[in-house]
Amino acid sequence: MSASVLISPAIRRRSVSVAMKVAVIGSGISGAVCASTLARNGVSVTIFDSGRGPGGRTSQRREVGEDGKELTFDHGAPFFSVTNSDAMALVHEWESRGFVSQWKQVFGSFDCASNKFLGSIQQEGDANNNKYVGVPGMNSISKALCNQSGVESMFGTGIAKLEWLEEEIPWLLKDSKGQNLGRFDGVVASDKNIVSPRFTQVTGLPPPLDLNLVPELVTKLQDIPVLPCFSLMLAFKEPLSLIPAKGLSFKNSEILSWAHCDSTKPGRSTDSERWILHSTPGYASSVIAKTGLQKLSSETLDKISEEMFKEFQCSGLVCSLPFFMKAHRWGSAFPAKSIAVEERCLWDRNRNLAICGDFCVSPNVQGAILSGLAAASKLLQASSCL
C-alpha cells in the first residue's frame, strides 16, 4: 500500500455515508491507532481487550515495594523510533498533545566476553535515531487513543468467538461464557493470538476466528513465528553509578539482550532507580521448552530473576543489590517474520475483516502504527460503500 492511501492524522474529520460499527480486538498500538483513526472519521468503534488496561507490549507495570510505595516499569517496549513520514506525523501530533516525548539519554553496547563497552558512549543525535516514549508511561499512548471521543473500550473482556452471520450486520462477538458482546459491520483483529494456533496452546480452546471463513488468508495466518522474552524489573535505592549509559545492548551473552534505566525517562518518578533487563530469545525459549506456556510458578519466576540478575552482576556494572526484583514472561514478544510488508495489513473485503499488527510490517512500534493506519484505511473505504 502506498503512503498516500493511509489516513493522515492531520486530516479533517469526515462523515461516512452510513454509520458503521466496527469491533477492534486488542488495545496495543496497532489496535489503538486503528480505532482512533476510525473514530475521528465518523465510525463507531468498540475496543475489546482481555487485559486490565490498554497497551499490549507497550504496557506499564505497577508494583509495590516493601515500603508500600508504588513502582512503575515499562516492562515491554522500552522506547520506539520512527522514520516513516506517516508514522512521524502521528508521533508529532502525540507530542503536541503531551503523551509522547523524546527520551534524550546516552546509549551503548556492552561486550560480556571482554566486560567492556564497545565504541564510545554518547547521545545519539541523528533525527532518524530519536527515541520516543509515552508519558508518563509507555501505555499512555494507547490509553489516550482508547479514550478518544467515539471509541468505547471494554477491558477485561476476552473474545472467545467471532461468528459470521449472513445478515445485514454480519459479525457477532461472544465472550468465554457465550454471552453476546454485540453485532458489528466490520472487525479488526490486532491481536494475532485470536487467529493463531498459539491460542489453543495457551487456552486449550480453538482460536476465536475460524480460518475457514478466510481461506485466502490461511497460508499467511497459519504460521506466524514469534520470539519469546523475559523481562526483569529491578529497583535500587541508589543510582548504578558505574554504568555510563541509560540504555545498553549486550553482546556475547546467552541470557541478556538489553537493559535500560526506566526512571530516567520523561515524566517518571525518581524516588528510586529502576532498571529493566530483557532476556535473549534463546534463553526464553529454553525456559519455555521446559515449562510450556502455562502460567509459571513463583519458584520458576524467582529462578529466572536470579539467573538474569546474576548475569547483570557479572558485567561488573552493578555495585548494589535491588530492593525489588520481579520477572515477567512475554510468550510472544517479537514476531520473527512479517507477513504483509507491502499491504501493511491483511484484508478480506467480502467480510470487512482486517488483521493488523507489527507482525504484518515490522516487529516494532512503527510497524504497529503503520499496520493500524492501513487497517483503518481499508475499513473507511468499505464504509463509503455502505
Coordinates of C-alpha atoms in Angstrom, one line a residue:
M1 CA 0.0 0.0 0.0
S2 CA 1.3 3.4 -0.9
A3 CA 1.7 6.0 1.8
S4 CA -0.9 8.2 0.0
V5 CA -3.6 5.7 0.8
L6 CA -3.0 5.9 4.5
I7 CA -5.2 8.2 6.6
S8 CA -3.1 11.2 7.7
P9 CA -3.6 12.1 11.4
A10 CA -3.9 15.8 10.4
I11 CA -6.9 15.4 8.0
R12 CA -10.3 16.9 9.0
R13 CA -12.9 14.6 10.3
R14 CA -15.3 13.5 7.5
S15 CA -18.6 11.8 7.8
V16 CA -19.3 8.4 6.3
S17 CA -22.4 7.7 4.2
V18 CA -23.7 5.1 6.7
A19 CA -23.0 4.9 10.4
M20 CA -20.6 1.9 10.5
K21 CA -19.9 -0.1 13.7
V22 CA -16.5 -1.7 14.0
A23 CA -15.1 -4.0 16.7
V24 CA -11.3 -3.7 17.3
I25 CA -9.8 -6.7 19.2
G26 CA -6.7 -5.7 21.1
S27 CA -5.6 -2.4 22.5
G28 CA -2.0 -2.4 21.7
I29 CA -0.5 0.3 19.4
S30 CA -1.9 -1.1 16.1
G31 CA -5.4 -1.6 17.5
A32 CA -5.5 1.7 19.3
V33 CA -4.2 3.6 16.2
C34 CA -6.8 1.9 14.0
A35 CA -9.6 2.6 16.5
S36 CA -8.6 6.2 16.9
T37 CA -8.4 6.8 13.2
L38 CA -11.7 5.2 12.5
A39 CA -13.4 7.2 15.3
R40 CA -12.1 10.6 14.2
N41 CA -13.5 9.8 10.7
G42 CA -17.1 9.1 12.0
V43 CA -17.0 5.3 12.6
S44 CA -18.5 3.9 15.8
V45 CA -15.7 1.8 17.4
T46 CA -15.6 -0.6 20.3
I47 CA -12.3 -2.0 21.5
F48 CA -12.2 -5.3 23.3
D49 CA -9.2 -6.4 25.3
S50 CA -8.8 -9.2 27.8
G51 CA -6.3 -7.2 29.8
R52 CA -6.9 -4.8 32.6
G53 CA -5.9 -1.8 30.5
P54 CA -4.5 -0.8 27.2
G55 CA -1.0 -1.1 25.8
G56 CA -0.1 -4.6 24.8
R57 CA 3.7 -4.7 24.8
T58 CA 3.7 -1.0 25.5
S59 CA 2.0 -1.7 28.8
Q60 CA 3.3 -0.2 32.1
R61 CA 3.6 -2.5 35.1
R62 CA 2.7 -1.2 38.5
E63 CA 4.2 -2.9 41.6
V64 CA 4.5 -2.1 45.3
G65 CA 7.9 -2.1 47.1
E66 CA 8.4 -3.3 50.7
D67 CA 7.9 0.3 51.9
G68 CA 4.5 0.4 50.4
K69 CA 5.4 2.9 47.6
E70 CA 4.3 2.3 44.1
L71 CA 6.9 1.3 41.5
T72 CA 6.2 1.6 37.7
F73 CA 8.0 -0.2 34.9
D74 CA 7.8 -0.1 31.1
H75 CA 8.4 -3.8 31.1
G76 CA 7.7 -4.3 27.4
A77 CA 8.9 -2.0 24.6
P78 CA 11.4 0.5 26.3
F79 CA 11.1 3.1 23.5
F80 CA 10.5 3.5 19.8
S81 CA 11.9 5.2 16.8
V82 CA 10.1 6.4 13.6
T83 CA 11.4 7.0 10.1
N84 CA 8.2 6.8 8.0
S85 CA 6.5 10.1 7.3
D86 CA 3.0 8.8 8.1
A87 CA 4.2 7.5 11.5
M88 CA 6.2 10.6 12.1
A89 CA 3.2 12.9 11.5
L90 CA 1.2 10.9 14.0
V91 CA 4.0 10.9 16.6
H92 CA 4.4 14.7 16.3
E93 CA 0.7 15.1 17.0
W94 CA 1.1 12.9 20.1
E95 CA 4.0 15.1 21.2
S96 CA 1.8 18.2 20.8
R97 CA -0.9 16.5 22.9
G98 CA 1.6 15.8 25.7
F99 CA 1.6 12.0 26.0
V100 CA 4.8 11.3 24.0
S101 CA 8.2 12.8 24.4
Q102 CA 11.8 12.2 23.3
W103 CA 14.0 10.2 25.6
K104 CA 17.3 12.0 25.5
Q105 CA 19.9 9.9 27.2
V106 CA 23.1 8.1 26.3
F107 CA 23.1 4.6 24.9
G108 CA 25.8 2.0 24.4
S109 CA 26.7 -1.6 23.8
F110 CA 28.4 -3.9 26.3
D111 CA 30.5 -6.9 25.5
C112 CA 30.1 -9.6 28.1
A113 CA 33.1 -11.5 26.8
S114 CA 35.6 -8.7 27.5
N115 CA 33.5 -6.9 30.1
K116 CA 33.9 -3.6 28.1
F117 CA 31.8 -1.2 26.3
L118 CA 32.1 -1.3 22.5
G119 CA 33.0 2.1 21.0
S120 CA 32.2 5.4 22.6
I121 CA 29.2 6.1 24.8
Q122 CA 27.3 9.1 23.5
Q123 CA 23.9 10.6 23.0
E124 CA 22.5 9.8 19.5
G125 CA 21.9 13.0 17.7
D126 CA 20.6 11.7 14.3
A127 CA 17.0 12.7 13.9
N128 CA 16.3 9.2 12.4
N129 CA 17.5 7.7 15.7
N130 CA 15.4 9.8 18.0
K131 CA 13.9 7.6 20.8
Y132 CA 10.4 8.3 21.9
V133 CA 8.5 7.2 25.0
G134 CA 5.0 7.5 26.2
V135 CA 4.5 10.0 29.1
P136 CA 4.1 9.2 32.0
G137 CA 4.3 5.6 30.8
M138 CA 4.5 3.7 27.5
N139 CA 0.9 2.8 27.9
S140 CA -0.1 6.5 27.8
I141 CA -0.2 6.3 24.0
S142 CA -2.8 3.5 23.8
K143 CA -4.6 5.0 26.8
A144 CA -5.1 8.3 25.1
L145 CA -6.2 6.8 21.9
C146 CA -8.6 4.4 23.5
N147 CA -10.2 7.3 25.4
Q148 CA -10.7 9.3 22.3
S149 CA -14.2 10.5 21.6
G150 CA -16.1 7.9 19.5
V151 CA -14.1 5.0 21.0
E152 CA -15.7 2.7 23.6
S153 CA -13.2 0.5 25.4
M154 CA -14.1 -2.8 27.0
F155 CA -11.2 -4.1 29.1
G156 CA -11.2 -7.4 30.9
T157 CA -13.3 -8.7 28.0
G158 CA -11.8 -11.5 26.0
I159 CA -13.2 -12.6 22.7
A160 CA -13.9 -16.3 22.5
K161 CA -15.9 -16.5 19.3
L162 CA -16.2 -14.4 16.1
E163 CA -19.3 -15.5 14.3
W164 CA -20.2 -14.6 10.8
L165 CA -23.9 -14.3 10.1
E166 CA -25.4 -13.9 6.7
E167 CA -27.4 -10.8 7.9
E168 CA -27.3 -7.1 7.5
I169 CA -25.0 -6.6 10.5
P170 CA -22.9 -9.8 10.0
W171 CA -20.4 -10.1 12.8
L172 CA -21.4 -11.4 16.2
L173 CA -18.9 -11.4 19.0
K174 CA -19.1 -13.7 22.1
D175 CA -17.1 -14.0 25.3
S176 CA -15.9 -17.1 27.0
K177 CA -19.2 -17.6 28.8
G178 CA -21.1 -17.5 25.5
Q179 CA -22.5 -14.1 26.2
N180 CA -23.2 -11.8 23.2
L181 CA -21.0 -8.8 23.1
G182 CA -22.6 -7.1 20.1
R183 CA -23.1 -7.0 16.4
F184 CA -20.7 -5.2 14.1
D185 CA -20.3 -4.3 10.4
G186 CA -16.6 -4.9 10.5
V187 CA -13.9 -6.4 12.7
V188 CA -10.2 -5.5 13.2
A189 CA -8.1 -8.2 14.8
S190 CA -5.0 -6.6 16.1
D191 CA -4.2 -9.5 18.4
K192 CA -2.5 -12.2 16.4
N193 CA -3.4 -14.8 19.0
I194 CA -7.0 -14.9 18.1
V195 CA -6.1 -16.4 14.7
S196 CA -3.0 -18.3 15.8
P197 CA -2.6 -21.9 16.9
R198 CA -0.8 -20.5 20.0
F199 CA -4.3 -19.5 21.3
T200 CA -5.1 -23.2 21.6
Q201 CA -1.7 -24.0 23.2
V202 CA -2.4 -21.4 26.0
T203 CA -6.2 -21.9 26.5
G204 CA -6.9 -25.4 25.1
L205 CA -9.7 -23.8 23.0
P206 CA -9.9 -23.2 19.3
P207 CA -8.9 -19.7 18.1
P208 CA -11.9 -17.2 18.1
L209 CA -11.7 -16.7 14.4
D210 CA -12.5 -19.7 12.2
L211 CA -9.9 -19.6 9.5
N212 CA -12.3 -21.4 7.2
L213 CA -14.0 -18.1 6.8
V214 CA -10.9 -16.5 5.2
P215 CA -9.4 -19.3 3.1
E216 CA -7.4 -16.8 1.1
L217 CA -5.6 -15.7 4.2
V218 CA -5.0 -19.1 5.8
T219 CA -1.5 -19.6 4.3
K220 CA -0.2 -16.3 5.9
L221 CA -2.0 -16.8 9.2
Q222 CA -1.3 -20.4 10.0
D223 CA 2.3 -19.8 10.9
I224 CA 3.3 -16.6 12.5
P225 CA 6.5 -17.5 14.3
V226 CA 7.3 -15.5 17.5
L227 CA 10.3 -15.0 19.7
P228 CA 9.7 -15.1 23.5
C229 CA 11.4 -12.9 26.0
F230 CA 11.6 -12.4 29.8
S231 CA 11.9 -9.0 31.4
L232 CA 13.3 -8.4 34.8
M233 CA 12.2 -5.4 36.8
L234 CA 14.7 -4.0 39.3
A235 CA 14.6 -1.1 41.7
F236 CA 17.6 0.2 43.5
K237 CA 17.8 2.8 46.4
E238 CA 20.9 4.4 44.9
P239 CA 21.9 5.0 41.2
L240 CA 24.1 2.4 39.5
S241 CA 26.9 4.9 39.0
L242 CA 29.3 2.5 37.3
I243 CA 27.0 2.4 34.2
P244 CA 27.8 5.3 31.8
A245 CA 24.7 4.7 29.7
K246 CA 21.0 4.6 30.4
G247 CA 20.3 2.0 27.7
L248 CA 22.6 -0.7 26.6
S249 CA 22.6 -3.8 24.4
F250 CA 24.6 -6.9 25.4
K251 CA 26.9 -8.8 23.2
N252 CA 28.1 -12.3 23.8
S253 CA 25.6 -13.1 26.5
E254 CA 23.4 -16.1 26.3
I255 CA 21.0 -14.6 28.8
L256 CA 20.7 -10.8 28.4
S257 CA 20.0 -8.8 25.3
W258 CA 19.1 -5.3 26.6
A259 CA 18.9 -3.1 29.7
H260 CA 17.5 0.3 30.3
C261 CA 17.1 2.7 33.2
D262 CA 13.3 3.3 33.3
S263 CA 13.4 6.1 35.9
T264 CA 15.4 8.4 33.6
K265 CA 12.5 8.7 31.1
P266 CA 10.4 11.9 31.0
G267 CA 7.6 12.0 33.5
R268 CA 8.8 9.1 35.6
S269 CA 9.3 9.1 39.4
T270 CA 12.9 9.4 40.6
D271 CA 12.3 8.1 44.1
S272 CA 14.3 5.1 43.1
E273 CA 16.5 4.0 40.2
R274 CA 14.6 1.4 38.2
W275 CA 16.1 -0.8 35.6
I276 CA 14.6 -3.4 33.3
L277 CA 16.5 -6.2 31.7
H278 CA 15.4 -8.2 28.7
S279 CA 16.5 -11.7 28.0
T280 CA 17.7 -13.2 24.8
P281 CA 15.0 -15.1 22.8
G282 CA 17.3 -18.2 23.1
Y283 CA 17.2 -18.1 26.9
A284 CA 13.4 -17.5 27.0
S285 CA 12.9 -20.4 24.5
S286 CA 15.0 -22.8 26.7
V287 CA 12.8 -22.0 29.7
I288 CA 9.5 -22.3 27.8
A289 CA 10.7 -25.6 26.4
K290 CA 10.8 -26.9 30.0
T291 CA 7.8 -25.2 31.4
G292 CA 5.4 -24.9 28.4
L293 CA 3.1 -21.8 28.0
Q294 CA 1.1 -22.4 31.2
K295 CA 1.3 -19.8 34.0
L296 CA 4.7 -20.0 35.6
S297 CA 5.1 -20.8 39.3
S298 CA 6.6 -18.2 41.6
E299 CA 9.5 -20.5 42.2
T300 CA 10.3 -20.6 38.4
L301 CA 10.0 -16.8 38.1
D302 CA 12.3 -16.4 41.1
K303 CA 14.9 -18.7 39.5
I304 CA 14.7 -16.7 36.2
S305 CA 15.1 -13.5 38.2
E306 CA 18.2 -14.8 39.9
E307 CA 19.8 -16.0 36.7
M308 CA 19.2 -12.8 34.8
F309 CA 20.4 -10.6 37.7
K310 CA 23.5 -12.7 38.2
E311 CA 24.4 -12.2 34.5
F312 CA 23.9 -8.4 35.1
Q313 CA 26.2 -8.6 38.1
C314 CA 28.9 -10.5 36.2
S315 CA 29.3 -7.4 34.0
G316 CA 30.9 -5.6 36.9
L317 CA 28.5 -2.7 36.4
V318 CA 26.3 -3.4 39.4
C319 CA 27.6 -2.3 42.8
S320 CA 24.4 -2.9 45.0
L321 CA 21.5 -5.2 45.4
P322 CA 18.0 -4.2 44.4
F323 CA 15.2 -3.8 46.9
F324 CA 12.7 -5.0 44.4
M325 CA 13.2 -7.7 41.7
K326 CA 10.5 -9.5 39.6
A327 CA 10.4 -11.3 36.3
H328 CA 7.7 -11.2 33.6
R329 CA 7.3 -13.6 30.6
W330 CA 6.4 -12.3 27.2
G331 CA 5.5 -15.5 25.5
S332 CA 5.2 -14.0 22.0
A333 CA 7.4 -10.8 22.4
F334 CA 8.5 -10.3 18.9
P335 CA 7.2 -11.7 15.5
A336 CA 10.0 -13.5 13.7
K337 CA 8.8 -12.6 10.3
S338 CA 6.5 -10.0 8.6
I339 CA 3.5 -11.4 6.6
A340 CA 2.2 -8.3 4.8
V341 CA 5.0 -5.8 4.3
E342 CA 3.6 -4.2 1.2
E343 CA -0.1 -4.2 2.2
R344 CA 0.7 -3.4 5.8
C345 CA -2.4 -5.4 6.9
L346 CA -4.4 -8.4 5.8
W347 CA -7.9 -7.6 4.4
D348 CA -11.0 -9.6 3.5
R349 CA -13.2 -7.2 1.6
N350 CA -16.1 -9.7 1.5
R351 CA -16.4 -9.7 5.3
N352 CA -14.9 -6.3 6.2
L353 CA -12.2 -8.1 8.3
A354 CA -8.8 -6.5 8.8
I355 CA -5.9 -8.2 10.6
C356 CA -3.2 -5.8 11.7
G357 CA -0.2 -5.6 13.9
D358 CA 3.6 -5.4 13.9
F359 CA 3.7 -8.9 12.6
C360 CA 2.4 -7.5 9.3
V361 CA 5.0 -4.8 8.7
S362 CA 8.0 -4.9 11.1
P363 CA 8.4 -6.1 14.7
N364 CA 8.4 -2.7 16.4
V365 CA 6.1 0.2 17.3
Q366 CA 6.4 1.9 13.9
G367 CA 5.3 -1.3 12.3
A368 CA 2.3 -1.4 14.5
I369 CA 1.4 2.2 13.8
L370 CA 1.6 1.7 10.0
S371 CA -0.4 -1.5 10.2
G372 CA -3.1 0.1 12.3
L373 CA -3.4 3.0 9.8
A374 CA -3.6 0.6 6.9
A375 CA -6.4 -1.3 8.6
A376 CA -8.3 1.9 9.3
S377 CA -7.9 2.9 5.6
K378 CA -9.5 -0.4 4.5
L379 CA -12.5 0.0 6.8
L380 CA -13.0 3.6 5.8
Q381 CA -13.0 2.7 2.1
A382 CA -15.6 -0.1 2.9
S383 CA -17.7 2.3 4.9
S384 CA -18.1 4.6 2.0
C385 CA -19.6 1.7 0.0
L386 CA -22.3 1.0 2.6

